[in-house]
Short mmCIF file of C-alpha atoms and ligand atoms in Angstrom, two decimals:
data_model
loop_
_atom_site.label_atom_id
_atom_site.label_comp_id
_atom_site.label_asym_id
_atom_site.label_seq_id
_atom_site.Cartn_x
_atom_site.Cartn_y
_atom_site.Cartn_z
CA MET A 1 -13.93 16.47 17.42
CA GLU A 2 -14.22 12.65 17.61
CA PHE A 3 -11.77 9.94 16.65
CA LEU A 4 -10.51 6.49 17.41
CA HIS A 5 -6.74 5.68 17.54
CA SER A 6 -5.43 2.25 18.47
CA LEU A 7 -1.68 2.06 18.66
CA PRO A 8 -0.03 -0.16 16.02
CA LYS A 9 1.93 -3.03 17.49
CA SER A 10 4.75 -3.54 15.04
CA LYS A 11 8.29 -3.17 16.20
CA VAL A 12 10.26 -1.42 13.45
CA LEU A 13 14.07 -2.03 13.11
CA PHE A 14 15.29 0.59 10.80
CA GLY A 15 18.84 1.03 9.46
CA ASP A 16 21.62 -0.14 7.15
CA GLY A 17 22.34 -3.85 7.58
CA LYS A 18 19.39 -4.51 9.99
CA LEU A 19 18.51 -7.58 7.90
CA LYS A 20 21.16 -9.34 9.98
CA GLN A 21 18.80 -9.30 12.90
CA LEU A 22 16.12 -11.23 11.08
CA GLY A 23 17.08 -14.62 12.54
CA SER A 24 17.17 -13.49 16.18
CA GLU A 25 13.92 -11.69 15.81
CA ALA A 26 12.14 -14.58 14.10
CA ALA A 27 13.36 -16.97 16.73
CA ASN A 28 11.20 -15.08 19.29
CA TYR A 29 8.11 -16.22 17.32
CA GLY A 30 8.84 -19.74 16.06
CA SER A 31 11.39 -22.22 14.84
CA ASN A 32 10.04 -23.19 11.42
CA VAL A 33 9.81 -20.19 9.03
CA PHE A 34 7.61 -19.89 5.97
CA LEU A 35 9.67 -17.42 3.88
CA VAL A 36 7.64 -15.59 1.27
CA THR A 37 9.17 -13.67 -1.69
CA GLY A 38 8.39 -12.58 -5.20
CA LYS A 39 9.81 -14.58 -8.10
CA SER A 40 13.22 -13.08 -8.57
CA SER A 41 14.38 -9.65 -7.37
CA MET A 42 15.53 -10.68 -3.87
CA GLU A 43 17.30 -13.73 -5.26
CA LYS A 44 19.08 -11.76 -8.01
CA LEU A 45 20.15 -9.05 -5.63
CA GLY A 46 21.57 -11.55 -3.08
CA PHE A 47 19.23 -10.71 -0.25
CA LEU A 48 17.58 -14.13 -0.38
CA ASP A 49 20.87 -15.86 0.34
CA LYS A 50 21.64 -13.45 3.11
CA THR A 51 18.17 -14.04 4.61
CA LYS A 52 18.63 -17.79 4.54
CA LYS A 53 22.02 -17.44 6.17
CA TYR A 54 20.65 -15.30 9.00
CA LEU A 55 17.83 -17.81 9.63
CA ASN A 56 20.28 -20.72 9.56
CA ARG A 57 22.60 -19.01 11.96
CA GLU A 58 19.83 -19.05 14.67
CA GLY A 59 19.08 -22.70 14.02
CA LEU A 60 15.71 -21.97 12.35
CA SER A 61 14.44 -24.17 9.53
CA TYR A 62 12.59 -22.68 6.65
CA THR A 63 10.54 -23.34 3.55
CA HIS A 64 10.89 -20.78 0.75
CA PHE A 65 7.82 -19.91 -1.32
CA ASN A 66 8.76 -17.69 -4.29
CA GLU A 67 5.53 -17.63 -6.28
CA VAL A 68 4.21 -14.18 -5.36
CA THR A 69 3.53 -11.95 -8.36
CA PRO A 70 2.76 -8.23 -8.24
CA ASN A 71 -0.93 -7.77 -7.28
CA PRO A 72 -1.02 -11.22 -5.51
CA THR A 73 -3.95 -13.47 -6.00
CA THR A 74 -6.13 -15.70 -3.89
CA GLU A 75 -4.74 -18.75 -5.70
CA THR A 76 -1.18 -17.98 -4.75
CA VAL A 77 -2.15 -17.28 -1.14
CA ASN A 78 -4.14 -20.50 -0.82
CA LYS A 79 -1.31 -22.53 -2.40
CA GLY A 80 1.27 -20.92 -0.03
CA ALA A 81 -0.96 -21.56 2.99
CA GLN A 82 -1.27 -25.29 2.07
CA LEU A 83 2.43 -25.61 1.80
CA ALA A 84 3.06 -23.77 5.02
CA LEU A 85 0.63 -26.12 6.81
CA GLY A 86 2.14 -29.18 5.21
CA GLU A 87 5.62 -28.11 6.39
CA GLY A 88 4.33 -27.26 9.89
CA CYS A 89 5.57 -23.67 9.74
CA ASP A 90 4.94 -21.52 12.77
CA VAL A 91 6.00 -18.08 11.69
CA VAL A 92 5.69 -16.28 8.33
CA VAL A 93 8.50 -13.99 7.07
CA ALA A 94 8.03 -11.76 4.01
CA LEU A 95 11.04 -10.43 2.12
CA GLY A 96 9.85 -8.08 -0.63
CA GLY A 97 7.51 -5.31 -1.58
CA GLY A 98 3.89 -4.85 -0.80
CA SER A 99 2.92 -7.92 -2.84
CA ALA A 100 5.20 -10.29 -0.90
CA MET A 101 4.24 -8.68 2.42
CA ASP A 102 0.43 -8.78 1.72
CA ALA A 103 0.64 -12.42 0.42
CA ALA A 104 2.57 -13.35 3.58
CA LYS A 105 -0.04 -11.74 5.87
CA ALA A 106 -2.83 -13.58 3.96
CA ILE A 107 -1.00 -16.82 4.15
CA ALA A 108 -0.55 -16.30 7.95
CA VAL A 109 -4.29 -15.86 8.27
CA VAL A 110 -5.27 -19.13 6.38
CA ALA A 111 -2.45 -21.25 7.80
CA GLY A 112 -3.25 -20.01 11.33
CA HIS A 113 -7.09 -20.61 11.13
CA LYS A 114 -7.44 -23.72 9.06
CA PRO A 115 -6.15 -26.25 11.64
CA ASN A 116 -8.71 -24.77 14.06
CA GLY A 117 -11.58 -25.40 11.59
CA GLY A 118 -11.20 -22.16 9.53
CA SER A 119 -11.55 -21.97 5.81
CA GLU A 120 -8.68 -22.93 3.49
CA ASP A 121 -9.65 -20.09 1.08
CA ILE A 122 -8.45 -16.54 1.92
CA TRP A 123 -11.46 -15.06 0.13
CA ASP A 124 -13.71 -16.32 2.90
CA TYR A 125 -11.92 -14.03 5.43
CA ILE A 126 -12.38 -10.83 3.40
CA SER A 127 -15.25 -8.80 4.79
CA ALA A 128 -15.54 -6.60 1.71
CA ALA A 129 -16.28 -9.72 -0.36
CA GLN A 130 -19.19 -11.05 1.69
CA ASP A 131 -21.43 -10.21 4.67
CA ASP A 132 -20.56 -13.31 6.72
CA SER A 133 -16.81 -13.39 6.40
CA GLU A 134 -14.74 -15.61 8.77
CA PRO A 135 -13.15 -13.64 11.64
CA ILE A 136 -9.44 -12.89 11.58
CA THR A 137 -8.31 -13.78 15.08
CA GLU A 138 -5.15 -14.22 17.09
CA GLU A 139 -4.93 -17.72 15.54
CA THR A 140 -3.20 -15.87 12.60
CA LEU A 141 0.43 -16.97 12.57
CA PRO A 142 2.94 -14.38 13.61
CA ILE A 143 4.13 -12.19 10.73
CA ILE A 144 7.59 -10.62 10.16
CA THR A 145 8.28 -8.33 7.21
CA VAL A 146 11.41 -7.10 5.56
CA THR A 147 10.28 -4.38 3.17
CA SER A 148 12.12 -4.05 -0.15
CA THR A 149 10.12 -0.98 -1.45
CA SER A 150 9.07 2.35 0.09
CA GLY A 151 5.51 2.40 -1.02
CA THR A 152 2.68 0.50 0.58
CA GLY A 153 3.37 0.99 4.30
CA SER A 154 2.31 -2.62 4.67
CA HIS A 155 5.19 -3.23 7.08
CA VAL A 156 3.36 -1.17 9.73
CA THR A 157 -0.28 -1.68 8.77
CA PRO A 158 -2.80 -4.47 9.61
CA TYR A 159 -3.94 -4.65 5.93
CA ALA A 160 -3.37 -6.78 2.93
CA VAL A 161 -4.73 -6.43 -0.65
CA ILE A 162 -5.48 -9.66 -2.60
CA THR A 163 -6.99 -10.11 -6.03
CA ASN A 164 -9.57 -12.74 -7.03
CA PRO A 165 -8.58 -13.62 -10.57
CA ASP A 166 -12.01 -15.01 -11.31
CA THR A 167 -13.81 -11.68 -10.71
CA GLY A 168 -11.03 -9.05 -10.92
CA GLY A 169 -12.18 -8.08 -7.39
CA LYS A 170 -9.23 -6.57 -5.42
CA PRO A 171 -10.34 -5.70 -1.88
CA GLY A 172 -8.22 -4.60 0.98
CA PHE A 173 -8.88 -6.35 4.28
CA GLY A 174 -7.25 -6.75 7.68
CA GLY A 175 -7.46 -6.69 11.44
CA PRO A 176 -5.14 -6.21 14.35
CA PRO A 177 -3.74 -9.79 14.21
CA MET A 178 -2.31 -8.92 10.85
CA PHE A 179 0.04 -6.24 12.17
CA PRO A 180 3.59 -7.59 11.59
CA GLU A 181 5.18 -8.38 14.98
CA VAL A 182 8.52 -7.08 13.63
CA SER A 183 9.43 -5.16 10.52
CA ILE A 184 12.88 -4.59 9.17
CA VAL A 185 13.52 -1.53 7.08
CA ASP A 186 17.03 -1.92 5.67
CA PRO A 187 18.06 0.86 3.25
CA GLU A 188 20.70 -1.50 1.69
CA ILE A 189 17.74 -3.31 0.09
CA LEU A 190 15.91 -0.08 -0.84
CA LEU A 191 19.01 1.32 -2.63
CA GLU A 192 18.53 -1.37 -5.25
CA MET A 193 15.18 -0.21 -6.49
CA PRO A 194 15.41 0.85 -10.15
CA PRO A 195 14.22 4.44 -10.92
CA LYS A 196 10.79 3.40 -12.24
CA LEU A 197 10.00 1.34 -9.18
CA THR A 198 11.27 4.19 -6.99
CA ALA A 199 8.93 6.65 -8.62
CA LEU A 200 5.96 4.32 -8.51
CA THR A 201 6.27 3.25 -4.86
CA GLY A 202 7.09 6.85 -3.82
CA PHE A 203 3.92 8.00 -5.45
CA ASP A 204 1.97 5.33 -3.45
CA VAL A 205 3.31 6.89 -0.32
CA TYR A 206 2.16 10.33 -1.46
CA SER A 207 -1.25 8.83 -2.31
CA HIS A 208 -1.87 7.29 1.05
CA VAL A 209 -1.17 10.43 3.00
CA SER A 210 -2.80 12.93 0.64
CA GLU A 211 -5.97 10.75 0.64
CA ASN A 212 -5.72 10.38 4.48
CA ILE A 213 -5.59 14.16 4.95
CA VAL A 214 -8.72 14.87 2.84
CA SER A 215 -10.65 11.86 4.07
CA LYS A 216 -13.88 12.25 6.02
CA GLY A 217 -13.79 12.59 9.81
CA ASP A 218 -11.33 13.95 12.33
CA HIS A 219 -7.89 12.38 12.37
CA PRO A 220 -5.69 14.66 14.43
CA THR A 221 -3.29 11.82 15.29
CA ALA A 222 -2.79 10.81 11.63
CA ASP A 223 -2.37 14.37 10.25
CA PRO A 224 1.10 15.01 11.63
CA TYR A 225 2.41 11.81 10.06
CA ALA A 226 0.59 12.62 6.83
CA LYS A 227 1.77 16.21 6.57
CA GLU A 228 5.35 15.33 7.29
CA ALA A 229 5.24 12.47 4.75
CA ILE A 230 4.06 14.76 1.97
CA LYS A 231 6.91 17.18 2.72
CA LEU A 232 9.44 14.30 2.68
CA VAL A 233 8.10 12.82 -0.55
CA SER A 234 8.06 16.22 -2.31
CA GLU A 235 11.64 16.81 -1.28
CA TYR A 236 13.29 13.43 -1.47
CA LEU A 237 11.41 11.40 -4.09
CA PRO A 238 12.79 13.40 -7.05
CA ILE A 239 16.31 12.91 -5.57
CA ALA A 240 15.86 9.19 -5.08
CA TYR A 241 14.41 8.88 -8.58
CA ASN A 242 17.33 10.77 -10.25
CA ASN A 243 20.04 9.39 -8.06
CA GLY A 244 19.14 5.96 -6.68
CA ASP A 245 22.46 5.81 -4.70
CA ASP A 246 21.57 8.76 -2.49
CA LEU A 247 21.38 7.05 0.87
CA GLU A 248 19.72 10.01 2.60
CA ALA A 249 16.99 10.25 0.00
CA ARG A 250 16.37 6.49 0.33
CA GLU A 251 16.22 6.72 4.06
CA MET A 252 13.90 9.66 4.05
CA MET A 253 11.56 7.90 1.62
CA ALA A 254 11.56 4.88 3.91
CA VAL A 255 10.67 7.12 6.86
CA ALA A 256 7.84 8.71 4.72
CA ASP A 257 6.58 5.18 3.86
CA THR A 258 6.50 4.31 7.56
CA TYR A 259 4.73 7.54 8.49
CA ALA A 260 2.23 6.88 5.65
CA GLY A 261 1.59 3.35 6.96
CA LEU A 262 0.88 4.75 10.47
CA SER A 263 -1.32 7.50 9.04
CA ASN A 264 -3.16 4.99 6.86
CA THR A 265 -3.82 2.71 9.84
CA ILE A 266 -5.60 5.63 11.62
CA ALA A 267 -7.22 7.44 8.68
CA SER A 268 -8.60 5.98 5.43
CA THR A 269 -7.79 6.27 1.81
CA GLY A 270 -10.52 7.50 -0.49
CA LEU A 271 -11.83 7.41 -4.02
CA ARG A 272 -8.36 7.15 -5.71
CA HIS A 273 -7.59 3.90 -3.98
CA ALA A 274 -11.19 2.70 -4.43
CA MET A 275 -11.04 3.24 -8.24
CA GLU A 276 -7.45 2.03 -8.57
CA HIS A 277 -8.10 -1.40 -7.04
CA ALA A 278 -10.69 -1.95 -9.70
CA VAL A 279 -8.07 -1.05 -12.35
CA SER A 280 -5.28 -3.29 -11.23
CA GLY A 281 -7.84 -5.96 -10.17
CA HIS A 282 -8.97 -6.12 -13.84
CA TYR A 283 -5.50 -5.53 -15.25
CA PRO A 284 -2.99 -7.29 -12.97
CA GLU A 285 -0.11 -6.09 -15.24
CA VAL A 286 -0.83 -2.45 -14.25
CA SER A 287 1.10 -1.50 -11.14
CA HIS A 288 -1.06 -0.23 -8.20
CA ALA A 289 0.85 3.13 -8.15
CA GLN A 290 0.69 3.83 -11.88
CA GLY A 291 -3.09 3.29 -11.63
CA LEU A 292 -3.24 5.78 -8.84
CA ALA A 293 -1.17 8.32 -10.76
CA SER A 294 -3.43 8.01 -13.81
CA LEU A 295 -6.57 8.65 -11.64
CA ALA A 296 -5.12 11.34 -9.36
CA ILE A 297 -5.86 14.57 -11.20
CA PRO A 298 -9.52 14.03 -12.27
CA ILE A 299 -10.39 12.75 -8.77
CA MET A 300 -8.80 15.78 -7.06
CA GLU A 301 -10.62 18.14 -9.45
CA TYR A 302 -13.88 16.28 -8.69
CA ASN A 303 -13.36 16.50 -4.94
CA ILE A 304 -12.40 20.14 -5.01
CA GLU A 305 -15.31 21.02 -7.33
CA HIS A 306 -17.89 19.37 -5.08
CA GLY A 307 -16.20 19.52 -1.71
CA ASP A 308 -17.15 21.61 1.29
CA LYS A 309 -15.10 24.32 3.04
CA LYS A 310 -13.28 21.79 5.17
CA THR A 311 -12.30 19.79 2.03
CA LEU A 312 -10.90 22.87 0.33
CA GLU A 313 -8.92 23.66 3.48
CA ARG A 314 -7.54 20.09 3.51
CA TYR A 315 -6.45 20.35 -0.14
CA SER A 316 -4.85 23.63 0.60
CA LYS A 317 -2.88 21.96 3.41
CA ILE A 318 -1.47 19.61 0.73
CA ALA A 319 -0.54 22.64 -1.42
CA LYS A 320 1.21 24.13 1.59
CA GLN A 321 3.26 20.96 2.18
CA PHE A 322 4.34 21.12 -1.42
CA GLY A 323 5.49 24.71 -0.82
CA GLU A 324 2.91 26.14 -3.25
CA ILE A 325 1.28 28.48 -0.65
CA ASP A 326 2.35 29.92 2.65
CA LYS A 327 -0.86 29.65 4.58
CA VAL A 328 -3.76 27.18 4.71
CA THR A 329 -7.03 28.68 3.62
CA SER A 330 -10.40 27.52 2.47
CA GLN A 331 -10.18 29.25 -0.95
CA LYS A 332 -10.78 27.10 -3.97
CA GLU A 333 -7.82 28.64 -5.77
CA ASP A 334 -5.51 27.53 -3.00
CA ALA A 335 -6.96 24.06 -3.01
CA LEU A 336 -6.42 23.85 -6.69
CA LYS A 337 -2.75 24.62 -6.23
CA SER A 338 -2.42 21.12 -4.84
CA VAL A 339 -3.54 19.89 -8.30
CA THR A 340 -0.99 22.05 -10.15
CA ALA A 341 1.69 20.93 -7.80
CA LEU A 342 0.81 17.28 -8.37
CA ASN A 343 0.62 17.62 -12.15
CA ASP A 344 4.21 18.98 -12.18
CA PHE A 345 5.37 16.30 -9.81
CA LEU A 346 3.86 13.46 -11.89
CA GLY A 347 5.60 15.00 -14.94
CA LYS A 348 9.01 14.97 -13.16
CA LEU A 349 8.49 11.36 -12.22
CA GLU A 350 7.31 10.38 -15.73
CA LEU A 351 4.05 9.00 -14.28
CA ASP A 352 1.76 11.39 -16.24
CA LYS A 353 0.06 8.65 -18.29
CA GLY A 354 -3.61 8.07 -19.08
CA LEU A 355 -5.14 4.68 -18.34
CA ARG A 356 -5.36 3.82 -22.06
CA GLU A 357 -1.61 4.02 -22.25
CA LEU A 358 -1.43 1.35 -19.57
CA GLY A 359 -3.51 -0.96 -21.67
CA VAL A 360 -6.88 -0.30 -20.03
CA GLU A 361 -9.74 -0.55 -22.56
CA ASP A 362 -12.85 1.62 -22.69
CA SER A 363 -14.90 -1.55 -22.74
CA SER A 364 -13.84 -2.35 -19.15
CA ILE A 365 -15.16 0.93 -17.67
CA GLU A 366 -18.54 -0.43 -16.70
CA SER A 367 -17.07 -3.43 -14.91
CA MET A 368 -14.43 -1.28 -13.19
CA VAL A 369 -17.27 1.00 -11.87
CA GLU A 370 -18.98 -2.10 -10.55
CA GLY A 371 -15.79 -3.32 -8.92
CA THR A 372 -15.24 0.01 -7.25
CA PHE A 373 -18.57 -0.03 -5.55
CA GLU A 374 -18.59 -3.74 -4.76
CA TYR A 375 -15.21 -4.16 -3.10
CA MET A 376 -14.07 -0.68 -1.98
CA LYS A 377 -17.16 0.65 -0.23
CA GLY A 378 -15.10 1.66 2.82
CA ASP A 379 -12.85 3.94 0.80
CA ILE A 380 -15.80 5.53 -1.01
CA GLU A 381 -17.48 6.27 2.33
CA HIS A 382 -14.36 8.08 3.52
CA ASN A 383 -13.99 10.21 0.31
CA PRO A 384 -14.83 13.83 1.05
CA VAL A 385 -17.50 13.74 -1.56
CA ILE A 386 -19.68 10.67 -2.00
CA PRO A 387 -19.86 9.83 -5.72
CA ASP A 388 -22.51 7.85 -7.56
CA ARG A 389 -21.88 5.35 -10.32
CA GLN A 390 -22.24 8.01 -13.01
CA ASP A 391 -19.64 10.24 -11.32
CA VAL A 392 -17.18 7.30 -11.10
CA LYS A 393 -17.81 6.46 -14.75
CA GLU A 394 -17.07 10.03 -15.77
CA ILE A 395 -13.83 10.08 -13.80
CA PHE A 396 -12.68 6.76 -15.38
CA LYS A 397 -13.38 8.33 -18.77
CA GLN A 398 -11.42 11.47 -17.95
CA ALA A 399 -8.52 9.33 -16.72
CA MET A 400 -8.36 7.29 -19.94
O1 NZQ B 1 8.46 -9.92 -7.50
P1 NZQ B 1 9.92 -9.65 -7.38
O2 NZQ B 1 10.72 -10.55 -8.26
O3 NZQ B 1 10.38 -9.62 -5.96
O4 NZQ B 1 10.17 -8.14 -7.96
C1 NZQ B 1 9.43 -7.04 -7.52
C2 NZQ B 1 8.24 -6.73 -8.43
O5 NZQ B 1 8.53 -7.17 -9.73
C3 NZQ B 1 10.30 -5.80 -7.64
N1 NZQ B 1 11.09 -5.33 -6.47
C4 NZQ B 1 10.62 -5.26 -5.23
N2 NZQ B 1 11.59 -4.78 -4.44
C5 NZQ B 1 12.67 -4.54 -5.22
C6 NZQ B 1 12.31 -4.93 -6.48
N3 NZQ B 1 13.22 -4.81 -7.56
C7 NZQ B 1 14.48 -4.33 -7.27
N4 NZQ B 1 14.82 -3.94 -6.03
C8 NZQ B 1 13.95 -3.99 -4.96
N5 NZQ B 1 14.36 -3.61 -3.73
O6 NZQ B 1 9.32 -4.71 -7.90
C9 NZQ B 1 8.17 -5.24 -8.43
C10 NZQ B 1 6.95 -4.72 -7.67
O7 NZQ B 1 6.92 -5.28 -6.38
P2 NZQ B 1 5.56 -5.14 -5.51
O8 NZQ B 1 5.75 -5.79 -4.24
O9 NZQ B 1 4.37 -5.52 -6.35
O10 NZQ B 1 5.44 -3.52 -5.31
P3 NZQ B 1 4.81 -2.63 -4.16
O11 NZQ B 1 5.64 -2.59 -2.95
O12 NZQ B 1 4.40 -1.35 -4.82
O13 NZQ B 1 3.44 -3.44 -3.75
C11 NZQ B 1 2.29 -3.31 -4.50
C12 NZQ B 1 1.19 -4.19 -3.87
O14 NZQ B 1 0.78 -3.75 -2.55
C13 NZQ B 1 -0.60 -3.47 -2.57
C14 NZQ B 1 -0.91 -3.15 -3.95
O15 NZQ B 1 -2.23 -3.18 -4.34
C15 NZQ B 1 -0.08 -4.15 -4.72
O16 NZQ B 1 -0.73 -5.34 -4.71
N6 NZQ B 1 -0.92 -2.40 -1.52
C16 NZQ B 1 -0.92 -2.80 -0.18
C17 NZQ B 1 -1.30 -1.99 0.78
C18 NZQ B 1 -1.33 -2.45 2.23
N7 NZQ B 1 -0.97 -3.67 2.49
O17 NZQ B 1 -1.66 -1.71 3.10
C19 NZQ B 1 -1.70 -0.62 0.57
C20 NZQ B 1 -1.44 -0.13 -0.77
O18 NZQ B 1 -2.35 0.87 -1.07
C21 NZQ B 1 -1.50 -1.19 -1.85
O19 NZQ B 1 -2.78 -1.41 -2.31
MN1 MN B 2 -1.56 2.37 -2.13
#
């Protein structure tokens, strides 16, 4: 066995009403906050006002940037970084889902490096986009996140995902300086997620850990997080979806999201994330998690069909966590029970949709195949079976 495990550095404050501690936490890192949100949800729900109040209370000044859209773009990040620099901000706070958190991390990279001679374009820091990317160093401004979804795990990972609207390229990137210093997980905010967003983000959690479990290599320190997260998602996501006011279900999904972020920091995602980024990169109106859901079944079938004994065993672990089998084996029929379980689960969450239903056109398949191989090489290399372009094309067709 062989593995590498660096401890994540984020401090997580978890609990009802913890948003109140934002000001005192931020004051440890700066005095002039760049506050990053999406366009409207946090304002409508009253959390933006609360956030401003908690920053004011500690004597912090702030600039609010509310231009982040789902699947955030290089343009938005570069604009935010310019503004943060112009205002002399010294700490970046995200209040929102994965999109706001990722945009904030990326803004912290550009705003931290540019005054020291770094590029003003986030794309130049993305290693998947070029061979000679600029390094992401400790010059990155300190990052604090308040997560408003239980999905991406971004509050405890050193990663961000940014789309280049010119090419449809949507790579993930990161490095230790992009770990949030502090992350607040406040279920009061999570209770407000509507059912569809609950289902989508919950499925993203499942995706991270199920891909982590089957990914290439040994990851004994990720597996316990991943296995527990699958169990939590299978039990609590249907409850949170059907009764959004169930606090216990919301809390357990937030725990699962945190476990998944930790697992994802150690182990890698695979072909499902590689192919999905090409989908939502080309179609920004498609949510990341719906793209994952539409691709899930054909990719699992492909991996099980061509996977080795260890892969079958890992899929049977997933089936066991879903309660489909009692014992982990390397039998194909047990591995396939993870597919049946997921099919039922997607049905319960009303996520069982083909890509065409999401607006994806057959004419985009070639370009999505290229995007998968160009920007998501790392995830492809970690998939238990290494596909070629023809395999990926066939899977896209099946997922349509
Ligand atoms: O934009 P606003 O107005 O804030 O509304 C958002 C948005 O419309 C709304 N929303 C968020 N929290 C809410 C809420 N509405 C009501 N109540 C709340 N509590 O929901 C919509 C979706 O928000 P978004 O942030 O886009 O969702 P999610 O958390 O799923 O993030 C998705 C993004 O994260 C990336 C995805 O690719 C995508 O860009 N990912 C980031 C990862 C990472 N950093 O490690 C890993 C993931 O695999 C993923 O790729
Ligand atoms: Mn994801």
